[in-house]
mmCIF file with all atom_site columns, C-alpha atoms in Angstrom:
data_model
loop_
_atom_site.group_PDB
_atom_site.id
_atom_site.type_symbol
_atom_site.label_atom_id
_atom_site.label_alt_id
_atom_site.label_comp_id
_atom_site.label_asym_id
_atom_site.label_entity_id
_atom_site.label_seq_id
_atom_site.pdbx_PDB_ins_code
_atom_site.Cartn_x
_atom_site.Cartn_y
_atom_site.Cartn_z
_atom_site.occupancy
_atom_site.B_iso_or_equiv
_atom_site.pdbx_formal_charge
_atom_site.auth_seq_id
_atom_site.auth_comp_id
_atom_site.auth_asym_id
_atom_site.auth_atom_id
_atom_site.pdbx_PDB_model_num
ATOM 1   C CA . MET A 1 1   ? 90.659  118.940 63.713  1.00 51.00 ? 13  MET A CA 1
ATOM 2   C CA . SER A 1 2   ? 94.103  117.560 64.506  1.00 54.00 ? 14  SER A CA 1
ATOM 3   C CA . ALA A 1 3   ? 95.421  114.217 63.340  1.00 56.00 ? 15  ALA A CA 1
ATOM 4   C CA . PRO A 1 4   ? 94.897  111.294 65.708  1.00 53.00 ? 16  PRO A CA 1
ATOM 5   C CA . ARG A 1 5   ? 97.739  110.632 68.101  1.00 51.00 ? 17  ARG A CA 1
ATOM 6   C CA . PRO A 1 6   ? 99.789  107.497 67.499  1.00 51.00 ? 18  PRO A CA 1
ATOM 7   C CA . PHE A 1 7   ? 99.171  104.500 69.709  1.00 47.00 ? 19  PHE A CA 1
ATOM 8   C CA . ALA A 1 8   ? 100.820 105.091 73.104  1.00 44.00 ? 20  ALA A CA 1
ATOM 9   C CA . ALA A 1 9   ? 102.634 101.744 73.140  1.00 44.00 ? 21  ALA A CA 1
ATOM 10  C CA . SER A 1 10  ? 104.799 102.818 70.217  1.00 41.00 ? 22  SER A CA 1
ATOM 11  C CA . THR A 1 11  ? 106.229 105.699 72.257  1.00 42.00 ? 23  THR A CA 1
ATOM 12  C CA . THR A 1 12  ? 107.332 103.450 75.112  1.00 44.00 ? 24  THR A CA 1
ATOM 13  C CA . THR A 1 13  ? 109.976 101.681 73.050  1.00 44.00 ? 25  THR A CA 1
ATOM 14  C CA . ALA A 1 14  ? 112.293 104.636 73.651  1.00 49.00 ? 26  ALA A CA 1
ATOM 15  C CA . PHE A 1 15  ? 112.129 103.860 77.372  1.00 53.00 ? 27  PHE A CA 1
ATOM 16  C CA . ALA A 1 16  ? 112.384 100.073 77.236  1.00 52.00 ? 28  ALA A CA 1
ATOM 17  C CA . PRO A 1 17  ? 115.855 99.027  76.091  1.00 54.00 ? 29  PRO A CA 1
ATOM 18  C CA . ARG A 1 18  ? 116.102 95.817  74.123  1.00 56.00 ? 30  ARG A CA 1
ATOM 19  C CA . GLY A 1 19  ? 117.591 92.900  75.998  1.00 54.00 ? 31  GLY A CA 1
ATOM 20  C CA . ALA A 1 20  ? 116.738 94.179  79.474  1.00 53.00 ? 32  ALA A CA 1
ATOM 21  C CA . ALA A 1 21  ? 115.605 90.872  80.946  1.00 61.00 ? 33  ALA A CA 1
ATOM 22  C CA . SER A 1 22  ? 114.838 92.013  84.476  1.00 68.00 ? 34  SER A CA 1
ATOM 23  C CA . LEU A 1 23  ? 113.702 95.146  86.250  1.00 65.00 ? 35  LEU A CA 1
ATOM 24  C CA . SER A 1 24  ? 117.135 95.678  87.794  1.00 67.00 ? 36  SER A CA 1
ATOM 25  C CA . ALA A 1 25  ? 118.817 95.331  84.382  1.00 69.00 ? 37  ALA A CA 1
ATOM 26  C CA . TRP A 1 26  ? 116.291 97.742  82.908  1.00 65.00 ? 38  TRP A CA 1
ATOM 27  C CA . ALA A 1 27  ? 116.893 100.195 85.759  1.00 60.00 ? 39  ALA A CA 1
ATOM 28  C CA . ARG A 1 28  ? 120.642 100.214 85.151  1.00 65.00 ? 40  ARG A CA 1
ATOM 29  C CA . VAL A 1 29  ? 120.234 101.375 81.562  1.00 67.00 ? 41  VAL A CA 1
ATOM 30  C CA . THR A 1 30  ? 117.330 103.790 82.014  1.00 75.00 ? 42  THR A CA 1
ATOM 31  C CA . GLN A 1 31  ? 118.494 107.108 83.476  1.00 77.00 ? 43  GLN A CA 1
ATOM 32  C CA . PRO A 1 32  ? 115.432 108.189 85.544  1.00 78.00 ? 44  PRO A CA 1
ATOM 33  C CA . ILE A 1 33  ? 114.931 104.709 86.973  1.00 76.00 ? 45  ILE A CA 1
ATOM 34  C CA . ALA A 1 34  ? 118.647 104.361 87.685  1.00 77.00 ? 46  ALA A CA 1
ATOM 35  C CA . ALA A 1 35  ? 118.598 107.678 89.573  1.00 82.00 ? 47  ALA A CA 1
ATOM 36  C CA . LEU A 1 36  ? 115.660 106.497 91.692  1.00 82.00 ? 48  LEU A CA 1
ATOM 37  C CA . GLN A 1 37  ? 117.382 103.202 92.383  1.00 83.00 ? 49  GLN A CA 1
ATOM 38  C CA . ASP A 1 38  ? 120.589 105.008 93.414  1.00 86.00 ? 50  ASP A CA 1
ATOM 39  C CA . ALA A 1 39  ? 118.637 107.316 95.746  1.00 88.00 ? 51  ALA A CA 1
ATOM 40  C CA . ALA A 1 40  ? 116.839 104.351 97.327  1.00 89.00 ? 52  ALA A CA 1
ATOM 41  C CA . THR A 1 41  ? 120.136 102.526 97.810  1.00 90.00 ? 53  THR A CA 1
ATOM 42  C CA . GLU A 1 42  ? 121.703 105.615 99.387  1.00 92.00 ? 54  GLU A CA 1
ATOM 43  C CA . SER A 1 43  ? 118.703 106.040 101.716 1.00 92.00 ? 55  SER A CA 1
ATOM 44  C CA . HIS A 1 44  ? 118.988 102.395 102.766 1.00 93.00 ? 56  HIS A CA 1
ATOM 45  C CA . GLN A 1 45  ? 122.725 102.771 103.446 1.00 94.00 ? 57  GLN A CA 1
ATOM 46  C CA . MET A 1 46  ? 122.100 105.879 105.548 1.00 95.00 ? 58  MET A CA 1
ATOM 47  C CA . TRP A 1 47  ? 119.396 104.052 107.502 1.00 95.00 ? 59  TRP A CA 1
ATOM 48  C CA . GLN A 1 48  ? 121.828 101.197 108.207 1.00 95.00 ? 60  GLN A CA 1
ATOM 49  C CA . CYS A 1 49  ? 124.379 103.780 109.376 1.00 95.00 ? 61  CYS A CA 1
ATOM 50  C CA . VAL A 1 50  ? 122.114 105.519 111.924 1.00 96.00 ? 62  VAL A CA 1
ATOM 51  C CA . GLN A 1 51  ? 120.120 102.576 113.316 1.00 95.00 ? 63  GLN A CA 1
ATOM 52  C CA . PRO A 1 52  ? 122.680 101.794 116.067 1.00 95.00 ? 64  PRO A CA 1
ATOM 53  C CA . LEU A 1 53  ? 122.281 105.361 117.386 1.00 95.00 ? 65  LEU A CA 1
ATOM 54  C CA . LEU A 1 54  ? 118.539 105.056 117.973 1.00 95.00 ? 66  LEU A CA 1
ATOM 55  C CA . PRO A 1 55  ? 116.771 103.284 120.843 1.00 93.00 ? 67  PRO A CA 1
ATOM 56  C CA . VAL A 1 56  ? 115.447 99.869  119.869 1.00 92.00 ? 68  VAL A CA 1
ATOM 57  C CA . ALA A 1 57  ? 111.934 100.823 121.009 1.00 90.00 ? 69  ALA A CA 1
ATOM 58  C CA . LEU A 1 58  ? 111.943 103.715 118.533 1.00 92.00 ? 70  LEU A CA 1
ATOM 59  C CA . LEU A 1 59  ? 113.118 101.770 115.463 1.00 91.00 ? 71  LEU A CA 1
ATOM 60  C CA . GLY A 1 60  ? 109.774 100.083 114.783 1.00 90.00 ? 72  GLY A CA 1
ATOM 61  C CA . GLY A 1 61  ? 108.095 103.470 114.388 1.00 93.00 ? 73  GLY A CA 1
ATOM 62  C CA . ILE A 1 62  ? 110.538 104.948 111.859 1.00 94.00 ? 74  ILE A CA 1
ATOM 63  C CA . ARG A 1 63  ? 110.889 104.323 108.129 1.00 93.00 ? 75  ARG A CA 1
ATOM 64  C CA . ALA A 1 64  ? 113.631 105.662 105.897 1.00 93.00 ? 76  ALA A CA 1
ATOM 65  C CA . GLY A 1 65  ? 112.273 107.712 103.055 1.00 91.00 ? 77  GLY A CA 1
ATOM 66  C CA . ARG A 1 66  ? 113.261 109.883 100.150 1.00 92.00 ? 78  ARG A CA 1
ATOM 67  C CA . TRP A 1 67  ? 116.835 111.060 99.630  1.00 89.00 ? 79  TRP A CA 1
ATOM 68  C CA . GLN A 1 68  ? 117.128 114.048 97.302  1.00 90.00 ? 80  GLN A CA 1
ATOM 69  C CA . ASP A 1 69  ? 119.349 117.128 97.007  1.00 91.00 ? 81  ASP A CA 1
ATOM 70  C CA . GLY A 1 70  ? 121.051 116.606 100.362 1.00 93.00 ? 82  GLY A CA 1
ATOM 71  C CA . VAL A 1 71  ? 117.795 116.214 102.280 1.00 95.00 ? 83  VAL A CA 1
ATOM 72  C CA . TRP A 1 72  ? 116.814 112.877 103.782 1.00 95.00 ? 84  TRP A CA 1
ATOM 73  C CA . SER A 1 73  ? 113.211 112.239 104.801 1.00 95.00 ? 85  SER A CA 1
ATOM 74  C CA . LEU A 1 74  ? 112.276 109.958 107.660 1.00 96.00 ? 86  LEU A CA 1
ATOM 75  C CA . THR A 1 75  ? 108.709 108.934 108.404 1.00 94.00 ? 87  THR A CA 1
ATOM 76  C CA . ALA A 1 76  ? 107.578 108.569 112.011 1.00 95.00 ? 88  ALA A CA 1
ATOM 77  C CA . SER A 1 77  ? 104.538 106.526 112.987 1.00 93.00 ? 89  SER A CA 1
ATOM 78  C CA . SER A 1 78  ? 103.306 109.124 115.503 1.00 93.00 ? 90  SER A CA 1
ATOM 79  C CA . SER A 1 79  ? 103.988 112.639 116.718 1.00 94.00 ? 91  SER A CA 1
ATOM 80  C CA . ALA A 1 80  ? 105.628 111.199 119.845 1.00 94.00 ? 92  ALA A CA 1
ATOM 81  C CA . VAL A 1 81  ? 108.075 109.185 117.731 1.00 95.00 ? 93  VAL A CA 1
ATOM 82  C CA . ALA A 1 82  ? 108.721 112.261 115.565 1.00 96.00 ? 94  ALA A CA 1
ATOM 83  C CA . ALA A 1 83  ? 109.443 114.404 118.638 1.00 96.00 ? 95  ALA A CA 1
ATOM 84  C CA . LYS A 1 84  ? 111.894 111.869 120.036 1.00 96.00 ? 96  LYS A CA 1
ATOM 85  C CA . LEU A 1 85  ? 113.514 111.388 116.629 1.00 96.00 ? 97  LEU A CA 1
ATOM 86  C CA . SER A 1 86  ? 114.008 115.139 116.249 1.00 96.00 ? 98  SER A CA 1
ATOM 87  C CA . GLN A 1 87  ? 116.072 115.072 119.463 1.00 96.00 ? 99  GLN A CA 1
ATOM 88  C CA . PHE A 1 88  ? 118.475 112.677 117.738 1.00 96.00 ? 100 PHE A CA 1
ATOM 89  C CA . LYS A 1 89  ? 118.704 114.776 114.566 1.00 97.00 ? 101 LYS A CA 1
ATOM 90  C CA . PRO A 1 90  ? 122.074 116.489 115.367 1.00 96.00 ? 102 PRO A CA 1
ATOM 91  C CA . THR A 1 91  ? 123.633 113.140 116.293 1.00 96.00 ? 103 THR A CA 1
ATOM 92  C CA . LEU A 1 92  ? 122.316 111.505 113.128 1.00 96.00 ? 104 LEU A CA 1
ATOM 93  C CA . LEU A 1 93  ? 123.605 114.339 110.931 1.00 96.00 ? 105 LEU A CA 1
ATOM 94  C CA . GLN A 1 94  ? 127.021 114.115 112.578 1.00 96.00 ? 106 GLN A CA 1
ATOM 95  C CA . ARG A 1 95  ? 127.244 110.336 112.067 1.00 96.00 ? 107 ARG A CA 1
ATOM 96  C CA . LEU A 1 96  ? 126.105 110.563 108.448 1.00 95.00 ? 108 LEU A CA 1
ATOM 97  C CA . GLY A 1 97  ? 128.678 113.274 107.723 1.00 94.00 ? 109 GLY A CA 1
ATOM 98  C CA . ALA A 1 98  ? 131.429 111.207 109.352 1.00 95.00 ? 110 ALA A CA 1
ATOM 99  C CA . GLN A 1 99  ? 130.469 108.249 107.155 1.00 94.00 ? 111 GLN A CA 1
ATOM 100 C CA . GLY A 1 100 ? 130.728 110.338 103.970 1.00 94.00 ? 112 GLY A CA 1
ATOM 101 C CA . HIS A 1 101 ? 127.045 111.017 103.307 1.00 92.00 ? 113 HIS A CA 1
ATOM 102 C CA . ALA A 1 102 ? 126.453 114.618 102.187 1.00 92.00 ? 114 ALA A CA 1
ATOM 103 C CA . VAL A 1 103 ? 123.270 115.225 104.194 1.00 94.00 ? 115 VAL A CA 1
ATOM 104 C CA . ARG A 1 104 ? 122.337 118.882 104.757 1.00 95.00 ? 116 ARG A CA 1
ATOM 105 C CA . ASP A 1 105 ? 119.099 118.219 106.599 1.00 96.00 ? 117 ASP A CA 1
ATOM 106 C CA . ILE A 1 106 ? 116.812 115.488 107.861 1.00 96.00 ? 118 ILE A CA 1
ATOM 107 C CA . ARG A 1 107 ? 113.086 116.050 107.466 1.00 97.00 ? 119 ARG A CA 1
ATOM 108 C CA . ILE A 1 108 ? 110.743 114.163 109.733 1.00 96.00 ? 120 ILE A CA 1
ATOM 109 C CA . ARG A 1 109 ? 107.128 113.649 108.801 1.00 95.00 ? 121 ARG A CA 1
ATOM 110 C CA . VAL A 1 110 ? 104.372 111.830 110.626 1.00 95.00 ? 122 VAL A CA 1
ATOM 111 C CA . GLN A 1 111 ? 102.405 109.125 108.862 1.00 91.00 ? 123 GLN A CA 1
ATOM 112 C CA . PRO A 1 112 ? 100.673 106.497 110.987 1.00 86.00 ? 124 PRO A CA 1
ATOM 113 C CA . LEU A 1 113 ? 101.477 102.933 110.061 1.00 72.00 ? 125 LEU A CA 1
ATOM 114 C CA . PRO A 1 114 ? 98.635  101.039 108.386 1.00 71.00 ? 126 PRO A CA 1
ATOM 115 C CA . ALA A 1 115 ? 96.446  99.136  110.822 1.00 66.00 ? 127 ALA A CA 1
ATOM 116 C CA . GLN A 1 116 ? 97.243  95.480  110.956 1.00 64.00 ? 128 GLN A CA 1
ATOM 117 C CA . GLY A 1 117 ? 94.562  92.917  111.615 1.00 61.00 ? 129 GLY A CA 1
ATOM 118 C CA . VAL A 1 118 ? 94.624  90.527  114.515 1.00 56.00 ? 130 VAL A CA 1
ATOM 119 C CA . PRO A 1 119 ? 96.519  87.430  113.414 1.00 58.00 ? 131 PRO A CA 1
ATOM 120 C CA . VAL A 1 120 ? 94.452  84.266  113.207 1.00 53.00 ? 132 VAL A CA 1
ATOM 121 C CA . ALA A 1 121 ? 96.008  81.033  114.411 1.00 55.00 ? 133 ALA A CA 1
ATOM 122 C CA . ALA A 1 122 ? 96.519  78.516  111.621 1.00 54.00 ? 134 ALA A CA 1
ATOM 123 C CA . ASP A 1 123 ? 94.707  75.747  113.490 1.00 55.00 ? 135 ASP A CA 1
ATOM 124 C CA . GLU A 1 124 ? 91.765  78.017  114.358 1.00 52.00 ? 136 GLU A CA 1
ATOM 125 C CA . PRO A 1 125 ? 89.018  77.866  111.701 1.00 57.00 ? 137 PRO A CA 1
ATOM 126 C CA . GLN A 1 126 ? 88.045  81.236  110.325 1.00 59.00 ? 138 GLN A CA 1
ATOM 127 C CA . ASN A 1 127 ? 84.285  81.723  110.596 1.00 62.00 ? 139 ASN A CA 1
ATOM 128 C CA . LEU A 1 128 ? 82.962  84.354  108.215 1.00 66.00 ? 140 LEU A CA 1
ATOM 129 C CA . CYS A 1 129 ? 79.326  83.427  108.721 1.00 69.00 ? 141 CYS A CA 1
ATOM 130 C CA . PRO A 1 130 ? 77.102  85.706  110.866 1.00 75.00 ? 142 PRO A CA 1
ATOM 131 C CA . PRO A 1 131 ? 75.942  84.025  114.108 1.00 80.00 ? 143 PRO A CA 1
ATOM 132 C CA . ALA A 1 132 ? 72.242  83.934  113.107 1.00 80.00 ? 144 ALA A CA 1
ATOM 133 C CA . VAL A 1 133 ? 73.034  82.229  109.805 1.00 77.00 ? 145 VAL A CA 1
ATOM 134 C CA . ARG A 1 134 ? 75.417  79.800  111.509 1.00 79.00 ? 146 ARG A CA 1
ATOM 135 C CA . THR A 1 135 ? 72.709  78.837  114.036 1.00 83.00 ? 147 THR A CA 1
ATOM 136 C CA . ARG A 1 136 ? 70.140  78.259  111.295 1.00 81.00 ? 148 ARG A CA 1
ATOM 137 C CA . LEU A 1 137 ? 72.590  76.113  109.286 1.00 79.00 ? 149 LEU A CA 1
ATOM 138 C CA . GLN A 1 138 ? 73.354  74.002  112.343 1.00 82.00 ? 150 GLN A CA 1
ATOM 139 C CA . GLU A 1 139 ? 69.609  73.477  112.914 1.00 83.00 ? 151 GLU A CA 1
ATOM 140 C CA . LEU A 1 140 ? 69.188  72.325  109.328 1.00 81.00 ? 152 LEU A CA 1
ATOM 141 C CA . LEU A 1 141 ? 72.142  69.944  109.644 1.00 80.00 ? 153 LEU A CA 1
ATOM 142 C CA . HIS A 1 142 ? 70.676  68.341  112.758 1.00 80.00 ? 154 HIS A CA 1
ATOM 143 C CA . ARG A 1 143 ? 67.281  67.883  111.035 1.00 77.00 ? 155 ARG A CA 1
ATOM 144 C CA . SER A 1 144 ? 68.748  66.148  108.016 1.00 67.00 ? 156 SER A CA 1
ATOM 145 C CA . GLY A 1 145 ? 71.023  63.885  110.055 1.00 61.00 ? 157 GLY A CA 1
#
């Protein structure tokens, strides 16, 4: 039987530099996290660069995604948005190249946006009680009053 493994927390000290007070400070001194942060920053900058080229109605259905090895991923909220976005792909690649971004390809994937609930007005009371229970409670209130 092999010896028990050391407690996992003792191995994490190699990844957590001393004196890193915040996540951003920690990310700057930790290579894998710094690389992810740089890729996210680059993706955001590319998104800012191409937004003026896209129709306003299309922007709400697109999210900038992963940037890795010269390939930028964009997520479309539907297949219709993805089809329209793919028509803009040559224009986007040209603009990104002109701005100094070394993008070889843009990948478009479809992922529907999460469903959002119907907003409830602040002055409207939220009633979580089933109607039958609410009716019975009102009857009891009238009896006691």
